[in-house]
Coordinates of C-alpha atoms in Angstrom, one line a residue:
M8 CA -1.7 -23.2 1.8
Y9 CA -4.0 -24.0 4.7
D10 CA -7.7 -25.2 5.1
F11 CA -8.5 -24.1 8.7
K12 CA -12.3 -24.2 9.6
F13 CA -13.8 -21.6 11.8
A14 CA -15.7 -22.8 14.8
E15 CA -19.1 -24.2 13.6
K16 CA -21.2 -23.3 16.6
P17 CA -22.4 -19.6 16.6
L18 CA -21.1 -17.4 19.2
E19 CA -24.3 -16.7 21.0
E20 CA -24.8 -20.5 21.3
M21 CA -21.4 -20.8 22.8
V22 CA -22.3 -18.1 25.4
K23 CA -25.4 -20.0 26.3
L24 CA -23.4 -23.2 26.7
L25 CA -20.8 -21.6 28.9
L26 CA -23.0 -19.5 31.1
P27 CA -24.1 -22.2 33.5
T28 CA -20.6 -23.5 33.9
Q29 CA -19.3 -20.1 35.0
I30 CA -21.9 -18.8 37.4
D31 CA -24.6 -19.8 39.7
I32 CA -27.6 -19.9 37.4
N33 CA -29.9 -19.0 40.3
F34 CA -28.4 -15.6 40.5
H35 CA -30.5 -12.5 39.4
I36 CA -31.1 -12.2 35.8
E37 CA -29.3 -8.8 35.6
C38 CA -26.1 -10.5 37.0
L39 CA -26.5 -13.4 34.5
K40 CA -26.7 -10.8 31.7
A41 CA -23.4 -9.3 33.0
Q42 CA -21.7 -12.7 33.0
A43 CA -23.0 -13.4 29.6
I44 CA -21.3 -10.2 28.3
V45 CA -18.1 -11.2 30.2
I46 CA -18.1 -14.6 28.5
R47 CA -18.8 -13.1 25.1
N48 CA -15.7 -10.8 25.6
N49 CA -13.5 -13.6 26.5
L50 CA -14.6 -15.7 23.6
L51 CA -13.9 -12.7 21.2
R52 CA -10.5 -12.1 22.8
S53 CA -9.7 -15.8 22.6
S54 CA -11.3 -18.8 21.0
I55 CA -12.7 -22.1 22.1
N56 CA -13.4 -25.6 20.7
N57 CA -16.9 -26.6 20.1
G58 CA -18.6 -27.1 23.4
D59 CA -20.9 -29.8 24.9
D60 CA -24.4 -30.5 23.7
W61 CA -27.4 -29.0 25.4
D62 CA -28.3 -32.4 26.8
D63 CA -25.5 -32.1 29.4
Y64 CA -27.5 -29.3 31.0
S65 CA -30.9 -30.9 31.3
G66 CA -32.6 -29.6 34.4
I67 CA -31.0 -26.2 34.2
N68 CA -33.4 -23.3 33.6
L69 CA -32.8 -22.9 29.9
D70 CA -35.3 -20.1 29.7
K71 CA -33.3 -18.0 32.1
I72 CA -30.0 -18.7 30.2
N73 CA -31.7 -17.9 26.8
R74 CA -33.0 -14.6 28.2
A75 CA -29.7 -13.6 29.7
V76 CA -27.9 -14.2 26.4
D77 CA -30.6 -13.0 24.0
E78 CA -31.2 -9.7 25.8
T79 CA -27.5 -8.9 25.7
E80 CA -26.9 -10.3 22.1
G81 CA -23.8 -8.7 20.5
L82 CA -22.9 -6.6 23.5
I83 CA -19.4 -6.6 24.8
I84 CA -17.2 -4.5 27.1
T85 CA -14.7 -2.2 25.5
F86 CA -12.1 0.2 26.6
E87 CA -10.8 2.8 24.0
G88 CA -12.6 0.8 21.3
N89 CA -11.1 -2.6 22.0
P90 CA -12.6 -5.6 23.9
I91 CA -11.2 -5.8 27.4
M92 CA -9.8 -8.9 29.1
A93 CA -12.8 -9.5 31.3
Y94 CA -11.4 -11.0 34.4
Y95 CA -13.9 -12.1 37.1
H96 CA -14.1 -14.0 40.3
D97 CA -16.5 -15.4 42.8
S98 CA -16.4 -12.9 45.8
C99 CA -13.9 -10.1 46.3
G100 CA -14.4 -9.9 50.1
G101 CA -14.6 -6.1 50.4
S102 CA -12.6 -4.8 47.4
T103 CA -11.5 -5.8 44.0
E104 CA -7.7 -5.6 43.1
N105 CA -5.6 -3.3 41.0
S106 CA -4.1 -5.3 38.2
E107 CA -0.5 -4.6 39.1
D108 CA -0.9 -6.5 42.4
V109 CA -1.9 -9.6 40.4
L110 CA -0.5 -9.3 36.9
D111 CA 2.5 -7.2 37.7
C112 CA 1.4 -4.6 35.3
S113 CA -1.1 -1.7 35.3
V114 CA -4.3 -2.1 33.3
T115 CA -6.4 1.0 33.3
Y116 CA -9.8 -0.6 33.4
L117 CA -8.8 -3.1 36.2
R118 CA -8.8 -0.7 39.2
K119 CA -9.6 -1.4 42.8
V120 CA -13.2 -0.6 43.8
L121 CA -14.7 -1.0 47.2
C122 CA -17.4 -3.6 47.3
D123 CA -19.6 -4.7 50.4
Y124 CA -22.2 -6.3 48.1
C125 CA -20.7 -9.7 48.4
K126 CA -20.4 -9.8 52.2
D127 CA -23.4 -12.3 52.6
S128 CA -22.1 -14.7 49.9
P129 CA -21.4 -18.3 51.0
N130 CA -17.8 -18.0 50.0
Y131 CA -17.2 -14.7 51.8
I132 CA -15.2 -16.4 54.6
S133 CA -13.5 -19.7 54.5
S134 CA -10.7 -21.4 56.5
K135 CA -8.1 -24.1 55.9
Q136 CA -6.0 -25.8 58.5
Y137 CA -2.5 -27.2 57.9
S138 CA -0.2 -29.1 60.1
I139 CA 3.4 -27.9 60.2
E140 CA 4.5 -31.0 58.3
D141 CA 1.9 -30.3 55.5
L142 CA 3.2 -26.8 55.1
E143 CA 6.8 -27.9 55.0
R144 CA 5.9 -30.5 52.3
I145 CA 3.8 -28.1 50.1
L146 CA 6.1 -25.0 50.5
K147 CA 9.3 -27.0 50.5
A148 CA 10.4 -24.9 53.5
K149 CA 12.0 -25.9 56.9
I150 CA 9.9 -24.5 59.6
P151 CA 11.1 -24.0 63.3
K152 CA 8.8 -25.6 65.8
E153 CA 9.3 -23.0 68.7
N154 CA 8.8 -19.2 69.2
T155 CA 5.2 -19.2 68.0
H156 CA 2.8 -16.5 68.9
E157 CA -0.3 -14.7 67.6
G158 CA 0.2 -12.9 64.3
E159 CA 3.7 -13.1 63.0
I160 CA 5.6 -16.2 64.2
S161 CA 9.3 -15.6 64.6
G162 CA 11.4 -17.7 62.4
F163 CA 8.3 -19.2 60.7
I164 CA 5.9 -16.5 59.4
D165 CA 7.4 -13.0 59.3
N166 CA 7.1 -9.7 57.4
I167 CA 3.4 -9.8 56.6
D168 CA 2.7 -6.9 54.3
R169 CA -0.9 -6.1 53.7
D170 CA -2.7 -3.4 51.6
E171 CA -5.2 -1.1 53.2
E172 CA -8.0 -3.5 52.5
G173 CA -6.3 -6.4 54.3
R174 CA -5.1 -8.4 51.3
V175 CA -1.7 -10.0 51.8
K176 CA 0.8 -8.5 49.3
R177 CA 3.8 -10.5 50.5
L178 CA 5.1 -12.4 53.6
T179 CA 7.9 -14.7 54.6
I180 CA 7.5 -18.3 55.6
G181 CA 10.6 -20.3 56.7
R182 CA 12.9 -17.5 55.4
V183 CA 11.3 -17.8 51.9
E184 CA 9.4 -14.8 50.6
Y185 CA 6.0 -15.4 48.9
T186 CA 3.5 -12.9 47.3
G187 CA 0.0 -13.3 48.6
T188 CA -1.1 -14.5 45.1
E189 CA 1.6 -17.2 45.1
L190 CA 0.5 -18.5 48.6
M191 CA -3.1 -18.4 47.5
D192 CA -2.3 -20.6 44.6
M193 CA 0.0 -23.0 46.3
L194 CA -2.3 -23.5 49.5
E195 CA -5.5 -23.3 47.4
L196 CA -6.9 -20.5 49.6
G197 CA -10.0 -18.6 48.8
S198 CA -8.3 -15.2 48.3
T199 CA -5.2 -13.2 49.3
R200 CA -7.2 -11.6 52.2
F201 CA -6.3 -14.3 54.7
Y202 CA -5.3 -14.4 58.4
I203 CA -3.1 -16.9 60.2
S204 CA -4.0 -18.7 63.5
P205 CA -1.1 -20.9 64.8
L206 CA -2.7 -24.0 66.3
N207 CA -2.0 -26.3 63.6
I208 CA -1.9 -23.5 61.1
Q209 CA -5.3 -22.0 60.2
L210 CA -5.5 -19.6 57.2
T211 CA -8.8 -17.7 57.0
S212 CA -9.7 -16.1 53.6
I213 CA -12.1 -13.4 53.0
G214 CA -13.6 -13.7 49.5
R215 CA -12.8 -16.1 46.8
G216 CA -10.7 -15.7 43.7
H217 CA -7.9 -13.3 42.5
G218 CA -10.0 -10.2 43.1
L219 CA -9.7 -8.8 39.5
G220 CA -12.7 -7.2 37.6
F221 CA -16.2 -8.6 38.1
C222 CA -17.3 -9.8 41.5
Q223 CA -20.1 -12.3 40.7
N224 CA -21.6 -12.4 44.1
G225 CA -21.3 -8.6 44.4
G226 CA -23.0 -8.2 41.0
N227 CA -25.8 -10.5 42.1
E228 CA -26.5 -8.4 45.3
M229 CA -26.3 -5.2 43.1
A230 CA -28.8 -6.7 40.7
K231 CA -31.1 -7.6 43.6
R232 CA -30.9 -3.9 44.6
G233 CA -32.0 -2.7 41.2
F234 CA -28.8 -2.2 39.3
S235 CA -28.8 -3.1 35.7
F236 CA -26.3 -5.3 34.0
D237 CA -24.4 -2.4 32.3
E238 CA -24.3 -0.5 35.7
I239 CA -22.9 -3.5 37.3
L240 CA -20.1 -4.0 34.7
K241 CA -19.2 -0.3 34.7
Y242 CA -18.9 -0.4 38.4
Y243 CA -16.4 -3.2 38.4
Y244 CA -14.5 -2.3 35.2
T245 CA -13.2 1.3 35.4
G246 CA -13.9 3.7 32.4
V247 CA -15.4 1.0 30.0
K248 CA -18.3 1.1 27.6
I249 CA -20.9 -1.5 26.9
E250 CA -21.6 -1.6 23.1
K251 CA -22.5 -3.7 20.2
Y252 CA -19.8 -5.5 18.3
V253 CA -19.5 -7.0 14.9
L254 CA -19.0 -10.7 15.6
P255 CA -16.4 -13.0 13.9
S256 CA -17.5 -14.8 10.7
I257 CA -15.9 -17.2 8.3
K258 CA -14.4 -14.2 6.5
N259 CA -13.2 -12.5 9.6
P260 CA -12.3 -15.3 12.1
L261 CA -9.9 -13.3 14.1
L262 CA -12.3 -10.4 14.8
G263 CA -11.8 -9.2 18.4
K264 CA -8.3 -10.5 18.6
V265 CA -5.6 -7.9 19.4
L266 CA -1.9 -8.4 18.7
I267 CA 1.3 -6.4 18.8
L268 CA 4.0 -7.2 16.4
D269 CA 7.4 -6.0 17.5
P270 CA 10.1 -5.6 14.9
G271 CA 13.3 -5.7 16.9
H272 CA 16.0 -3.0 16.7
G273 CA 15.6 -0.1 14.3
G274 CA 17.3 3.3 13.6
K275 CA 20.9 3.4 14.4
D276 CA 20.5 0.0 16.1
F277 CA 20.9 -2.4 13.1
G278 CA 20.9 -5.6 15.2
H279 CA 23.0 -8.3 13.5
I280 CA 24.5 -7.7 9.9
G281 CA 25.0 -10.8 7.7
K282 CA 28.1 -11.4 5.6
L283 CA 26.1 -10.4 2.5
G284 CA 25.1 -7.1 4.1
L285 CA 21.6 -7.8 5.2
K286 CA 20.5 -6.0 8.3
E287 CA 18.4 -7.6 11.0
S288 CA 16.3 -4.5 11.6
E289 CA 15.2 -4.4 7.9
I290 CA 14.2 -8.1 7.7
V291 CA 12.1 -8.1 10.8
L292 CA 10.3 -4.9 9.8
K293 CA 9.4 -6.4 6.4
V294 CA 8.2 -9.6 8.0
S295 CA 6.2 -7.7 10.7
K296 CA 4.4 -5.6 8.1
A297 CA 3.6 -8.7 6.0
V298 CA 2.2 -10.6 9.0
K299 CA 0.2 -7.4 10.0
D300 CA -1.5 -7.2 6.6
K301 CA -2.4 -11.0 6.6
L302 CA -3.9 -10.9 10.3
E303 CA -5.8 -7.8 9.5
A304 CA -7.3 -9.5 6.5
L305 CA -8.6 -12.2 8.9
G306 CA -10.2 -9.5 11.2
A307 CA -7.6 -9.0 13.9
V308 CA -6.6 -5.6 15.3
V309 CA -2.7 -5.4 14.8
Y310 CA -0.4 -2.9 16.1
L311 CA 3.4 -2.4 15.2
S312 CA 5.8 -1.2 17.8
R313 CA 7.5 0.5 14.8
D314 CA 6.5 0.9 11.3
E315 CA 9.6 2.4 10.0
D316 CA 13.3 2.4 10.4
R317 CA 13.6 4.2 13.8
E318 CA 14.9 3.4 17.2
V319 CA 12.4 2.2 19.8
L320 CA 13.7 1.9 23.4
L321 CA 12.8 -1.2 25.4
K322 CA 10.8 1.0 27.8
E323 CA 8.7 2.3 25.1
R324 CA 7.9 -1.2 23.8
V325 CA 7.0 -2.3 27.4
E326 CA 4.8 0.7 28.0
F327 CA 3.1 0.2 24.6
A328 CA 2.3 -3.4 25.3
N329 CA 1.0 -2.8 28.8
H330 CA -1.3 0.0 27.5
I331 CA -2.8 -2.0 24.5
R332 CA -3.0 -5.3 26.4
P333 CA -3.0 -7.5 23.3
N334 CA -3.7 -11.2 23.3
F335 CA -0.1 -11.7 22.2
L336 CA 3.1 -9.6 21.7
I337 CA 5.3 -11.2 19.0
S338 CA 8.8 -9.9 18.8
F339 CA 10.7 -10.7 15.6
H340 CA 14.6 -11.0 15.5
M341 CA 17.3 -12.7 13.6
N342 CA 19.9 -15.0 15.1
Y343 CA 23.7 -14.9 14.8
F344 CA 26.5 -17.4 15.9
P345 CA 30.0 -16.6 14.6
N346 CA 32.0 -19.2 12.6
S347 CA 29.0 -21.6 12.5
N348 CA 26.6 -23.0 9.9
M349 CA 23.7 -23.0 12.4
K350 CA 20.3 -22.4 10.7
G351 CA 16.6 -22.5 11.5
C352 CA 14.0 -20.8 13.7
E353 CA 14.1 -20.5 17.5
I354 CA 11.2 -19.3 19.5
Y355 CA 11.4 -18.1 23.3
H356 CA 8.7 -17.4 25.9
Y357 CA 8.7 -16.4 29.5
R358 CA 8.6 -19.1 32.1
G359 CA 5.0 -20.2 32.9
D360 CA 3.6 -18.6 29.7
V361 CA 1.9 -21.7 28.5
E362 CA -0.2 -19.9 25.8
S363 CA 2.9 -18.5 24.1
K364 CA 4.5 -22.0 24.3
N365 CA 1.4 -23.4 22.6
L366 CA 1.4 -20.8 19.9
G367 CA 5.2 -21.2 19.4
N368 CA 4.9 -24.9 18.9
I369 CA 2.1 -24.5 16.3
I370 CA 4.4 -21.8 14.4
Q371 CA 7.3 -24.2 14.5
K372 CA 5.3 -27.1 13.3
N373 CA 4.0 -25.2 10.3
L374 CA 7.3 -23.5 9.4
E375 CA 9.0 -26.9 9.4
G376 CA 6.1 -28.7 7.6
E377 CA 5.4 -26.1 4.9
M378 CA 8.7 -24.4 4.3
N379 CA 11.3 -27.0 5.5
I380 CA 12.7 -24.5 8.0
V381 CA 14.8 -26.2 10.7
N382 CA 12.9 -26.4 14.0
R383 CA 15.3 -25.3 16.8
G384 CA 12.6 -25.6 19.4
V385 CA 10.4 -23.5 21.7
R386 CA 12.0 -22.8 25.1
E387 CA 12.0 -20.4 28.0
G388 CA 13.9 -17.2 27.8
K389 CA 15.0 -14.6 30.4
F390 CA 14.8 -11.6 28.2
S391 CA 14.1 -8.1 29.7
L392 CA 11.0 -7.7 27.5
F393 CA 9.4 -10.8 29.1
R394 CA 10.1 -9.6 32.6
N395 CA 8.5 -6.2 32.3
I396 CA 5.2 -6.8 30.4
G397 CA 2.2 -8.5 31.6
V398 CA 0.9 -10.1 28.5
N399 CA 1.5 -13.3 26.6
S400 CA 4.7 -12.7 24.6
M401 CA 7.3 -14.5 22.5
I402 CA 10.4 -13.8 20.6
I403 CA 10.8 -15.5 17.2
E404 CA 14.4 -15.7 15.9
L405 CA 13.6 -16.2 12.2
G406 CA 16.9 -17.5 11.1
F407 CA 20.8 -17.0 11.3
L408 CA 22.4 -14.1 9.5
S409 CA 25.8 -15.8 10.3
N410 CA 24.8 -18.5 7.8
E411 CA 25.4 -17.1 4.3
Y412 CA 23.0 -19.7 2.7
E413 CA 20.2 -18.7 5.1
E414 CA 20.9 -14.9 4.7
E415 CA 20.6 -15.3 1.0
T416 CA 17.1 -16.7 1.3
F417 CA 16.0 -13.6 3.2
F418 CA 16.8 -11.4 0.2
D419 CA 13.8 -13.2 -1.5
E420 CA 10.6 -11.2 -1.0
K421 CA 8.6 -14.3 -1.8
Y422 CA 10.3 -16.1 0.9
L423 CA 9.5 -13.5 3.5
D424 CA 5.9 -13.4 2.4
N425 CA 5.7 -17.2 2.8
I426 CA 7.1 -16.9 6.4
A427 CA 4.4 -14.2 7.1
E428 CA 1.7 -16.4 5.6
V429 CA 2.7 -19.4 7.8
I430 CA 2.9 -17.3 11.0
S431 CA -0.4 -15.6 10.3
K432 CA -2.2 -19.0 9.6
S433 CA -0.5 -20.5 12.7
I434 CA -2.0 -17.7 14.8
L435 CA -5.4 -18.5 13.3
E436 CA -4.9 -22.2 14.1
Y437 CA -4.0 -21.3 17.7
F438 CA -7.2 -19.2 18.2
E439 CA -9.3 -22.0 16.8
N440 CA -8.0 -24.6 19.2
Y441 CA -7.3 -22.8 22.5
F442 CA -9.1 -20.7 25.1
L443 CA -7.5 -18.3 27.6
P444 CA -9.1 -18.4 31.0
Y445 CA -10.0 -15.1 32.8
Y446 CA -11.5 -16.8 36.1
R447 CA -9.6 -17.8 39.2

């Protein structure tokens, strides 16, 4: 049905192309090796369009790049047998972060570690000054001009909550509460470890980046002190292994990708039931199993939240997703609108989840183009599932059981298989055209 090409440039060539764009190439060779492995991980977990030509990097020490990549060829970072999401940053400023303070969920290998290795880095301390008017404009908050004093500023900056390492967890500005991460992004600060000096307003950051995972400047100092690339990575990522990995090929283009397929409802919870007697829980389980088989044939690692007709609580689904940390969680459901002839597919994603929106648009385009299924759009949803998991996720409403004609099509096993084929190929198309960033 489809003729998708796999990226023509070999993976190791891509690592060489990306290495000088993601780290200071003058860093110690062992630190560059660590970054090469991080890049390889993220290419495996995601995908990327063909990069620029080597000519764009004329003047860069290509021998050093080649050595860093060649001497780590095929090595990736794994946790419990799967490639990790290898987050990294420039300078942690004294400690890295726990994942739940940045991603709103706990990831076992993204634990806080103390780090004084980056204290001499050029980005360890940085300051920015803002006038009151600038802050009001950027933050869209009305700020009183009186009652200022050192530290908290009554009616302006209040309730500063820091962790034990000095990173701001949350604070209130102009009666609006922000997390430290939100303020770092909105004001383009170096990190969440900042201090406030009310003249204009000066915010001083210690470190640069979100603080998750590999601290590049810290890793460089560790390398100078004699640590090897694997010792550096195991320091910043808790409980991981560095091991050889079979790389994607034309036959296995989704190798390294991890997905959870979530058939909605189950057990005594049938979901919607059509006028012809078809149960939502049965349809979505069949489609999920078919999609799983097709994705696994393309090399992906695929988990089902349930593989039989049993009840799975929302809490269980959330905990499962946050433990596995897939590239995507895709939850399958059927729609229902009483006394209506509505038909077609709807897809929902959480606000700000651009990657799920991109994938949803590809799925809708292909379902409409290949199967003439009505495209009812890709939109934001406020489902509890989205609010409680920290991974890219979507809900696909495959069709309307309240429409007898559409319900009848879902009795056809071939129709269900065609839907599974389009969805799996759409996922492949997404991974061949998009790249998920792990640096900030």
